mmCIF file with all atom_site columns, C-alpha atoms in Angstrom:
data_model
loop_
_atom_site.group_PDB
_atom_site.id
_atom_site.type_symbol
_atom_site.label_atom_id
_atom_site.label_alt_id
_atom_site.label_comp_id
_atom_site.label_asym_id
_atom_site.label_entity_id
_atom_site.label_seq_id
_atom_site.pdbx_PDB_ins_code
_atom_site.Cartn_x
_atom_site.Cartn_y
_atom_site.Cartn_z
_atom_site.occupancy
_atom_site.B_iso_or_equiv
_atom_site.pdbx_formal_charge
_atom_site.auth_seq_id
_atom_site.auth_comp_id
_atom_site.auth_asym_id
_atom_site.auth_atom_id
_atom_site.pdbx_PDB_model_num
ATOM 1   C CA . UNK A 1 1   ? -67.988 11.548  -9.980  1.00 65.00 ? 1   UNK A CA 1
ATOM 2   C CA . UNK A 1 2   ? -65.655 10.177  -12.646 1.00 70.00 ? 2   UNK A CA 1
ATOM 3   C CA . UNK A 1 3   ? -62.636 12.060  -11.192 1.00 72.00 ? 3   UNK A CA 1
ATOM 4   C CA . UNK A 1 4   ? -63.404 10.651  -7.728  1.00 73.00 ? 4   UNK A CA 1
ATOM 5   C CA . UNK A 1 5   ? -63.255 7.121   -9.114  1.00 79.00 ? 5   UNK A CA 1
ATOM 6   C CA . UNK A 1 6   ? -59.940 7.901   -10.766 1.00 68.00 ? 6   UNK A CA 1
ATOM 7   C CA . UNK A 1 7   ? -58.512 9.308   -7.530  1.00 69.00 ? 7   UNK A CA 1
ATOM 8   C CA . UNK A 1 8   ? -59.776 6.307   -5.591  1.00 71.00 ? 8   UNK A CA 1
ATOM 9   C CA . UNK A 1 9   ? -58.198 3.961   -8.147  1.00 74.00 ? 9   UNK A CA 1
ATOM 10  C CA . UNK A 1 10  ? -54.826 5.756   -7.981  1.00 80.00 ? 10  UNK A CA 1
ATOM 11  C CA . UNK A 1 11  ? -54.921 5.729   -4.167  1.00 71.00 ? 11  UNK A CA 1
ATOM 12  C CA . UNK A 1 12  ? -55.601 1.983   -4.137  1.00 69.00 ? 12  UNK A CA 1
ATOM 13  C CA . UNK A 1 13  ? -52.771 1.356   -6.594  1.00 68.00 ? 13  UNK A CA 1
ATOM 14  C CA . UNK A 1 14  ? -50.354 3.304   -4.390  1.00 66.00 ? 14  UNK A CA 1
ATOM 15  C CA . UNK A 1 15  ? -51.449 1.435   -1.277  1.00 65.00 ? 15  UNK A CA 1
ATOM 16  C CA . UNK A 1 16  ? -50.972 -1.930  -2.986  1.00 63.00 ? 16  UNK A CA 1
ATOM 17  C CA . UNK A 1 17  ? -47.611 -0.979  -4.445  1.00 65.00 ? 17  UNK A CA 1
ATOM 18  C CA . UNK A 1 18  ? -46.230 0.142   -1.057  1.00 61.00 ? 18  UNK A CA 1
ATOM 19  C CA . UNK A 1 19  ? -47.549 -2.902  0.729   1.00 60.00 ? 19  UNK A CA 1
ATOM 20  C CA . UNK A 1 20  ? -46.016 -5.181  -1.940  1.00 54.00 ? 20  UNK A CA 1
ATOM 21  C CA . UNK A 1 21  ? -42.562 -3.637  -1.296  1.00 50.00 ? 21  UNK A CA 1
ATOM 22  C CA . UNK A 1 22  ? -42.849 -4.308  2.406   1.00 49.00 ? 22  UNK A CA 1
ATOM 23  C CA . UNK A 1 23  ? -43.669 -7.942  1.776   1.00 49.00 ? 23  UNK A CA 1
ATOM 24  C CA . UNK A 1 24  ? -40.630 -8.351  -0.490  1.00 49.00 ? 24  UNK A CA 1
ATOM 25  C CA . UNK A 1 25  ? -38.420 -6.595  2.007   1.00 53.00 ? 25  UNK A CA 1
ATOM 26  C CA . UNK A 1 26  ? -39.546 -8.853  4.830   1.00 60.00 ? 26  UNK A CA 1
ATOM 27  C CA . UNK A 1 27  ? -39.122 -11.903 2.566   1.00 61.00 ? 27  UNK A CA 1
ATOM 28  C CA . UNK A 1 28  ? -35.524 -10.843 1.861   1.00 59.00 ? 28  UNK A CA 1
ATOM 29  C CA . UNK A 1 29  ? -34.965 -10.292 5.563   1.00 66.00 ? 29  UNK A CA 1
ATOM 30  C CA . UNK A 1 30  ? -36.352 -13.721 6.404   1.00 67.00 ? 30  UNK A CA 1
ATOM 31  C CA . UNK A 1 31  ? -34.083 -15.361 3.801   1.00 65.00 ? 31  UNK A CA 1
ATOM 32  C CA . UNK A 1 32  ? -31.112 -13.455 5.201   1.00 62.00 ? 32  UNK A CA 1
ATOM 33  C CA . UNK A 1 33  ? -31.885 -14.545 8.755   1.00 68.00 ? 33  UNK A CA 1
ATOM 34  C CA . UNK A 1 34  ? -32.267 -18.166 7.624   1.00 64.00 ? 34  UNK A CA 1
ATOM 35  C CA . UNK A 1 35  ? -28.903 -18.056 5.844   1.00 64.00 ? 35  UNK A CA 1
ATOM 36  C CA . UNK A 1 36  ? -27.247 -16.565 8.939   1.00 62.00 ? 36  UNK A CA 1
ATOM 37  C CA . UNK A 1 37  ? -28.568 -19.465 11.024  1.00 66.00 ? 37  UNK A CA 1
ATOM 38  C CA . UNK A 1 38  ? -27.011 -21.968 8.620   1.00 62.00 ? 38  UNK A CA 1
ATOM 39  C CA . UNK A 1 39  ? -23.560 -20.348 8.775   1.00 58.00 ? 39  UNK A CA 1
ATOM 40  C CA . UNK A 1 40  ? -21.072 -22.413 10.717  1.00 57.00 ? 40  UNK A CA 1
ATOM 41  C CA . UNK A 1 41  ? -20.415 -21.031 14.154  1.00 55.00 ? 41  UNK A CA 1
ATOM 42  C CA . UNK A 1 42  ? -16.940 -19.749 14.830  1.00 52.00 ? 42  UNK A CA 1
ATOM 43  C CA . UNK A 1 43  ? -14.963 -22.236 16.845  1.00 51.00 ? 43  UNK A CA 1
ATOM 44  C CA . UNK A 1 44  ? -12.195 -21.311 19.228  1.00 51.00 ? 44  UNK A CA 1
ATOM 45  C CA . UNK A 1 45  ? -9.261  -23.674 19.468  1.00 51.00 ? 45  UNK A CA 1
ATOM 46  C CA . UNK A 1 46  ? -7.229  -23.510 22.650  1.00 51.00 ? 46  UNK A CA 1
ATOM 47  C CA . UNK A 1 47  ? -3.616  -24.472 22.196  1.00 52.00 ? 47  UNK A CA 1
ATOM 48  C CA . UNK A 1 48  ? -1.679  -25.525 25.248  1.00 55.00 ? 48  UNK A CA 1
ATOM 49  C CA . UNK A 1 49  ? 1.400   -23.389 25.659  1.00 54.00 ? 49  UNK A CA 1
ATOM 50  C CA . UNK A 1 50  ? 4.666   -25.303 25.896  1.00 54.00 ? 50  UNK A CA 1
ATOM 51  C CA . UNK A 1 51  ? 7.678   -24.135 27.818  1.00 56.00 ? 51  UNK A CA 1
ATOM 52  C CA . UNK A 1 52  ? 10.411  -22.825 25.550  1.00 58.00 ? 52  UNK A CA 1
ATOM 53  C CA . UNK A 1 53  ? 13.562  -24.849 25.127  1.00 56.00 ? 53  UNK A CA 1
ATOM 54  C CA . UNK A 1 54  ? 16.525  -22.795 26.241  1.00 54.00 ? 54  UNK A CA 1
ATOM 55  C CA . UNK A 1 55  ? 19.049  -22.093 23.530  1.00 54.00 ? 55  UNK A CA 1
ATOM 56  C CA . UNK A 1 56  ? 22.548  -20.770 23.966  1.00 53.00 ? 56  UNK A CA 1
ATOM 57  C CA . UNK A 1 57  ? 22.715  -17.022 23.402  1.00 55.00 ? 57  UNK A CA 1
ATOM 58  C CA . UNK A 1 58  ? 24.626  -15.961 20.323  1.00 53.00 ? 58  UNK A CA 1
ATOM 59  C CA . UNK A 1 59  ? 25.480  -12.304 19.972  1.00 52.00 ? 59  UNK A CA 1
ATOM 60  C CA . UNK A 1 60  ? 25.321  -10.788 16.547  1.00 47.00 ? 60  UNK A CA 1
ATOM 61  C CA . UNK A 1 61  ? 27.364  -7.853  15.339  1.00 49.00 ? 61  UNK A CA 1
ATOM 62  C CA . UNK A 1 62  ? 24.597  -6.861  12.892  1.00 45.00 ? 62  UNK A CA 1
ATOM 63  C CA . UNK A 1 63  ? 21.630  -4.933  14.337  1.00 47.00 ? 63  UNK A CA 1
ATOM 64  C CA . UNK A 1 64  ? 18.465  -7.041  14.156  1.00 46.00 ? 64  UNK A CA 1
ATOM 65  C CA . UNK A 1 65  ? 16.364  -4.280  12.552  1.00 51.00 ? 65  UNK A CA 1
ATOM 66  C CA . UNK A 1 66  ? 18.656  -3.979  9.544   1.00 55.00 ? 66  UNK A CA 1
ATOM 67  C CA . UNK A 1 67  ? 17.833  -6.389  6.771   1.00 66.00 ? 67  UNK A CA 1
ATOM 68  C CA . UNK A 1 68  ? 20.115  -6.975  3.840   1.00 76.00 ? 68  UNK A CA 1
ATOM 69  C CA . UNK A 1 69  ? 19.399  -4.176  1.380   1.00 79.00 ? 69  UNK A CA 1
ATOM 70  C CA . UNK A 1 70  ? 18.186  -4.897  -2.099  1.00 83.00 ? 70  UNK A CA 1
ATOM 71  C CA . UNK A 1 71  ? 20.807  -3.625  -4.547  1.00 89.00 ? 71  UNK A CA 1
ATOM 72  C CA . UNK A 1 72  ? 19.892  -3.349  -8.206  1.00 92.00 ? 72  UNK A CA 1
ATOM 73  C CA . UNK A 1 73  ? 22.422  -2.466  -10.880 1.00 94.00 ? 73  UNK A CA 1
ATOM 74  C CA . UNK A 1 74  ? 21.058  -0.210  -13.613 1.00 93.00 ? 74  UNK A CA 1
ATOM 75  C CA . UNK A 1 75  ? 22.150  2.416   -16.056 1.00 95.00 ? 75  UNK A CA 1
ATOM 76  C CA . UNK A 1 76  ? 20.078  5.527   -15.400 1.00 94.00 ? 76  UNK A CA 1
ATOM 77  C CA . UNK A 1 77  ? 20.028  9.061   -16.703 1.00 93.00 ? 77  UNK A CA 1
ATOM 78  C CA . UNK A 1 78  ? 19.105  12.080  -14.624 1.00 94.00 ? 78  UNK A CA 1
ATOM 79  C CA . UNK A 1 79  ? 15.743  13.616  -15.558 1.00 94.00 ? 79  UNK A CA 1
ATOM 80  C CA . UNK A 1 80  ? 15.535  16.182  -12.746 1.00 93.00 ? 80  UNK A CA 1
ATOM 81  C CA . UNK A 1 81  ? 17.833  17.204  -9.909  1.00 92.00 ? 81  UNK A CA 1
ATOM 82  C CA . UNK A 1 82  ? 21.571  16.769  -9.674  1.00 91.00 ? 82  UNK A CA 1
ATOM 83  C CA . UNK A 1 83  ? 24.276  14.934  -7.781  1.00 91.00 ? 83  UNK A CA 1
ATOM 84  C CA . UNK A 1 84  ? 23.733  11.357  -8.968  1.00 94.00 ? 84  UNK A CA 1
ATOM 85  C CA . UNK A 1 85  ? 26.560  9.150   -7.666  1.00 95.00 ? 85  UNK A CA 1
ATOM 86  C CA . UNK A 1 86  ? 27.302  5.423   -7.783  1.00 95.00 ? 86  UNK A CA 1
ATOM 87  C CA . UNK A 1 87  ? 24.964  4.261   -4.946  1.00 96.00 ? 87  UNK A CA 1
ATOM 88  C CA . UNK A 1 88  ? 21.512  5.825   -4.544  1.00 95.00 ? 88  UNK A CA 1
ATOM 89  C CA . UNK A 1 89  ? 18.548  5.312   -2.220  1.00 95.00 ? 89  UNK A CA 1
ATOM 90  C CA . UNK A 1 90  ? 15.404  4.730   -4.303  1.00 95.00 ? 90  UNK A CA 1
ATOM 91  C CA . UNK A 1 91  ? 12.040  5.195   -2.557  1.00 95.00 ? 91  UNK A CA 1
ATOM 92  C CA . UNK A 1 92  ? 9.760   4.950   -5.586  1.00 94.00 ? 92  UNK A CA 1
ATOM 93  C CA . UNK A 1 93  ? 9.650   3.563   -9.119  1.00 92.00 ? 93  UNK A CA 1
ATOM 94  C CA . UNK A 1 94  ? 7.012   4.600   -11.626 1.00 95.00 ? 94  UNK A CA 1
ATOM 95  C CA . UNK A 1 95  ? 6.140   4.112   -15.265 1.00 94.00 ? 95  UNK A CA 1
ATOM 96  C CA . UNK A 1 96  ? 4.125   7.312   -15.145 1.00 92.00 ? 96  UNK A CA 1
ATOM 97  C CA . UNK A 1 97  ? 6.260   10.462  -14.891 1.00 93.00 ? 97  UNK A CA 1
ATOM 98  C CA . UNK A 1 98  ? 3.439   12.412  -13.202 1.00 93.00 ? 98  UNK A CA 1
ATOM 99  C CA . UNK A 1 99  ? 3.446   9.981   -10.266 1.00 94.00 ? 99  UNK A CA 1
ATOM 100 C CA . UNK A 1 100 ? 7.225   10.202  -9.973  1.00 93.00 ? 100 UNK A CA 1
ATOM 101 C CA . UNK A 1 101 ? 7.136   14.012  -10.018 1.00 94.00 ? 101 UNK A CA 1
ATOM 102 C CA . UNK A 1 102 ? 4.427   13.996  -7.354  1.00 93.00 ? 102 UNK A CA 1
ATOM 103 C CA . UNK A 1 103 ? 6.603   11.932  -4.991  1.00 95.00 ? 103 UNK A CA 1
ATOM 104 C CA . UNK A 1 104 ? 9.615   14.069  -5.895  1.00 94.00 ? 104 UNK A CA 1
ATOM 105 C CA . UNK A 1 105 ? 7.741   17.244  -4.895  1.00 94.00 ? 105 UNK A CA 1
ATOM 106 C CA . UNK A 1 106 ? 6.503   15.638  -1.648  1.00 93.00 ? 106 UNK A CA 1
ATOM 107 C CA . UNK A 1 107 ? 10.022  14.672  -0.613  1.00 94.00 ? 107 UNK A CA 1
ATOM 108 C CA . UNK A 1 108 ? 11.446  18.056  -1.633  1.00 94.00 ? 108 UNK A CA 1
ATOM 109 C CA . UNK A 1 109 ? 8.924   19.655  0.716   1.00 94.00 ? 109 UNK A CA 1
ATOM 110 C CA . UNK A 1 110 ? 10.393  17.369  3.434   1.00 91.00 ? 110 UNK A CA 1
ATOM 111 C CA . UNK A 1 111 ? 13.828  18.911  2.744   1.00 93.00 ? 111 UNK A CA 1
ATOM 112 C CA . UNK A 1 112 ? 15.408  16.270  0.505   1.00 93.00 ? 112 UNK A CA 1
ATOM 113 C CA . UNK A 1 113 ? 17.495  17.010  -2.592  1.00 93.00 ? 113 UNK A CA 1
ATOM 114 C CA . UNK A 1 114 ? 15.514  14.598  -4.782  1.00 95.00 ? 114 UNK A CA 1
ATOM 115 C CA . UNK A 1 115 ? 16.877  13.246  -8.042  1.00 95.00 ? 115 UNK A CA 1
ATOM 116 C CA . UNK A 1 116 ? 14.519  11.891  -10.663 1.00 95.00 ? 116 UNK A CA 1
ATOM 117 C CA . UNK A 1 117 ? 16.223  9.347   -12.937 1.00 95.00 ? 117 UNK A CA 1
ATOM 118 C CA . UNK A 1 118 ? 15.041  7.100   -15.748 1.00 95.00 ? 118 UNK A CA 1
ATOM 119 C CA . UNK A 1 119 ? 16.429  3.651   -16.581 1.00 95.00 ? 119 UNK A CA 1
ATOM 120 C CA . UNK A 1 120 ? 16.683  1.934   -19.955 1.00 94.00 ? 120 UNK A CA 1
ATOM 121 C CA . UNK A 1 121 ? 13.235  0.335   -19.442 1.00 94.00 ? 121 UNK A CA 1
ATOM 122 C CA . UNK A 1 122 ? 11.692  3.819   -19.174 1.00 95.00 ? 122 UNK A CA 1
ATOM 123 C CA . UNK A 1 123 ? 11.004  3.463   -15.428 1.00 95.00 ? 123 UNK A CA 1
ATOM 124 C CA . UNK A 1 124 ? 11.317  6.637   -13.359 1.00 95.00 ? 124 UNK A CA 1
ATOM 125 C CA . UNK A 1 125 ? 13.313  6.236   -10.137 1.00 95.00 ? 125 UNK A CA 1
ATOM 126 C CA . UNK A 1 126 ? 12.747  8.669   -7.261  1.00 96.00 ? 126 UNK A CA 1
ATOM 127 C CA . UNK A 1 127 ? 16.088  9.010   -5.463  1.00 95.00 ? 127 UNK A CA 1
ATOM 128 C CA . UNK A 1 128 ? 16.362  10.768  -2.093  1.00 96.00 ? 128 UNK A CA 1
ATOM 129 C CA . UNK A 1 129 ? 20.101  10.380  -1.512  1.00 95.00 ? 129 UNK A CA 1
ATOM 130 C CA . UNK A 1 130 ? 23.153  9.431   -3.562  1.00 96.00 ? 130 UNK A CA 1
ATOM 131 C CA . UNK A 1 131 ? 26.642  8.432   -2.365  1.00 96.00 ? 131 UNK A CA 1
ATOM 132 C CA . UNK A 1 132 ? 29.994  7.176   -3.622  1.00 96.00 ? 132 UNK A CA 1
ATOM 133 C CA . UNK A 1 133 ? 30.112  4.535   -0.868  1.00 95.00 ? 133 UNK A CA 1
ATOM 134 C CA . UNK A 1 134 ? 27.611  1.659   -0.569  1.00 94.00 ? 134 UNK A CA 1
ATOM 135 C CA . UNK A 1 135 ? 27.716  1.737   3.245   1.00 95.00 ? 135 UNK A CA 1
ATOM 136 C CA . UNK A 1 136 ? 26.563  5.377   3.279   1.00 95.00 ? 136 UNK A CA 1
ATOM 137 C CA . UNK A 1 137 ? 23.624  4.543   1.014   1.00 95.00 ? 137 UNK A CA 1
ATOM 138 C CA . UNK A 1 138 ? 22.645  1.541   3.158   1.00 95.00 ? 138 UNK A CA 1
ATOM 139 C CA . UNK A 1 139 ? 22.779  3.677   6.306   1.00 95.00 ? 139 UNK A CA 1
ATOM 140 C CA . UNK A 1 140 ? 20.637  6.413   4.716   1.00 95.00 ? 140 UNK A CA 1
ATOM 141 C CA . UNK A 1 141 ? 18.134  3.790   3.501   1.00 95.00 ? 141 UNK A CA 1
ATOM 142 C CA . UNK A 1 142 ? 17.664  2.546   7.078   1.00 95.00 ? 142 UNK A CA 1
ATOM 143 C CA . UNK A 1 143 ? 17.298  6.117   8.317   1.00 95.00 ? 143 UNK A CA 1
ATOM 144 C CA . UNK A 1 144 ? 14.594  6.847   5.690   1.00 93.00 ? 144 UNK A CA 1
ATOM 145 C CA . UNK A 1 145 ? 12.713  3.645   6.598   1.00 92.00 ? 145 UNK A CA 1
ATOM 146 C CA . UNK A 1 146 ? 12.668  4.621   10.289  1.00 93.00 ? 146 UNK A CA 1
ATOM 147 C CA . UNK A 1 147 ? 11.822  8.274   9.678   1.00 92.00 ? 147 UNK A CA 1
ATOM 148 C CA . UNK A 1 148 ? 8.880   7.597   7.363   1.00 90.00 ? 148 UNK A CA 1
ATOM 149 C CA . UNK A 1 149 ? 7.599   4.251   8.743   1.00 89.00 ? 149 UNK A CA 1
ATOM 150 C CA . UNK A 1 150 ? 5.400   2.600   7.600   1.00 91.00 ? 150 UNK A CA 1
ATOM 151 C CA . UNK A 1 151 ? 6.066   4.257   4.221   1.00 90.00 ? 151 UNK A CA 1
ATOM 152 C CA . UNK A 1 152 ? 9.129   3.419   2.135   1.00 90.00 ? 152 UNK A CA 1
ATOM 153 C CA . UNK A 1 153 ? 9.795   0.065   3.814   1.00 91.00 ? 153 UNK A CA 1
ATOM 154 C CA . UNK A 1 154 ? 10.654  -1.313  0.381   1.00 92.00 ? 154 UNK A CA 1
ATOM 155 C CA . UNK A 1 155 ? 13.302  1.347   -0.324  1.00 93.00 ? 155 UNK A CA 1
ATOM 156 C CA . UNK A 1 156 ? 16.278  -0.087  -2.157  1.00 94.00 ? 156 UNK A CA 1
ATOM 157 C CA . UNK A 1 157 ? 19.799  0.753   -3.324  1.00 95.00 ? 157 UNK A CA 1
ATOM 158 C CA . UNK A 1 158 ? 20.507  1.513   -6.975  1.00 94.00 ? 158 UNK A CA 1
ATOM 159 C CA . UNK A 1 159 ? 24.055  0.907   -8.134  1.00 94.00 ? 159 UNK A CA 1
ATOM 160 C CA . UNK A 1 160 ? 24.692  3.071   -11.176 1.00 93.00 ? 160 UNK A CA 1
ATOM 161 C CA . UNK A 1 161 ? 26.165  1.210   -14.141 1.00 90.00 ? 161 UNK A CA 1
ATOM 162 C CA . UNK A 1 162 ? 28.282  3.277   -16.509 1.00 82.00 ? 162 UNK A CA 1
#
């Protein structure tokens, strides 16, 4: 008899505890619904389209997709790879050597002769091409940006200081 009372008591406790959770859950849901009703409704603004003013056409000799390259002058030393020249295309800069090596390995698997260099501030530069002429480096930078878009859109030119 005593064990039956205990079982009945435990069963009642379980029933009350589960029903209490449902009440809280529905109370939270009601509060959520009320808050959603108070949110401002999204308004759509219609703007009248104006006819464009005609402008005289001016032809440019510079392709529109080519932006002026960022050129930074630094003194760097080669950490890995070879062939560092005056102008280099940098696709990554890292404080952590492991991250630089990871990008170096990725680009080597893509067929690039990657040079890993370090500047005087201990930053690792991942270089995918190096040239004596600035124009060659700028051209290769644009080629890399197109080939790997949207990656490496912030590639830049490093001018080696001696």
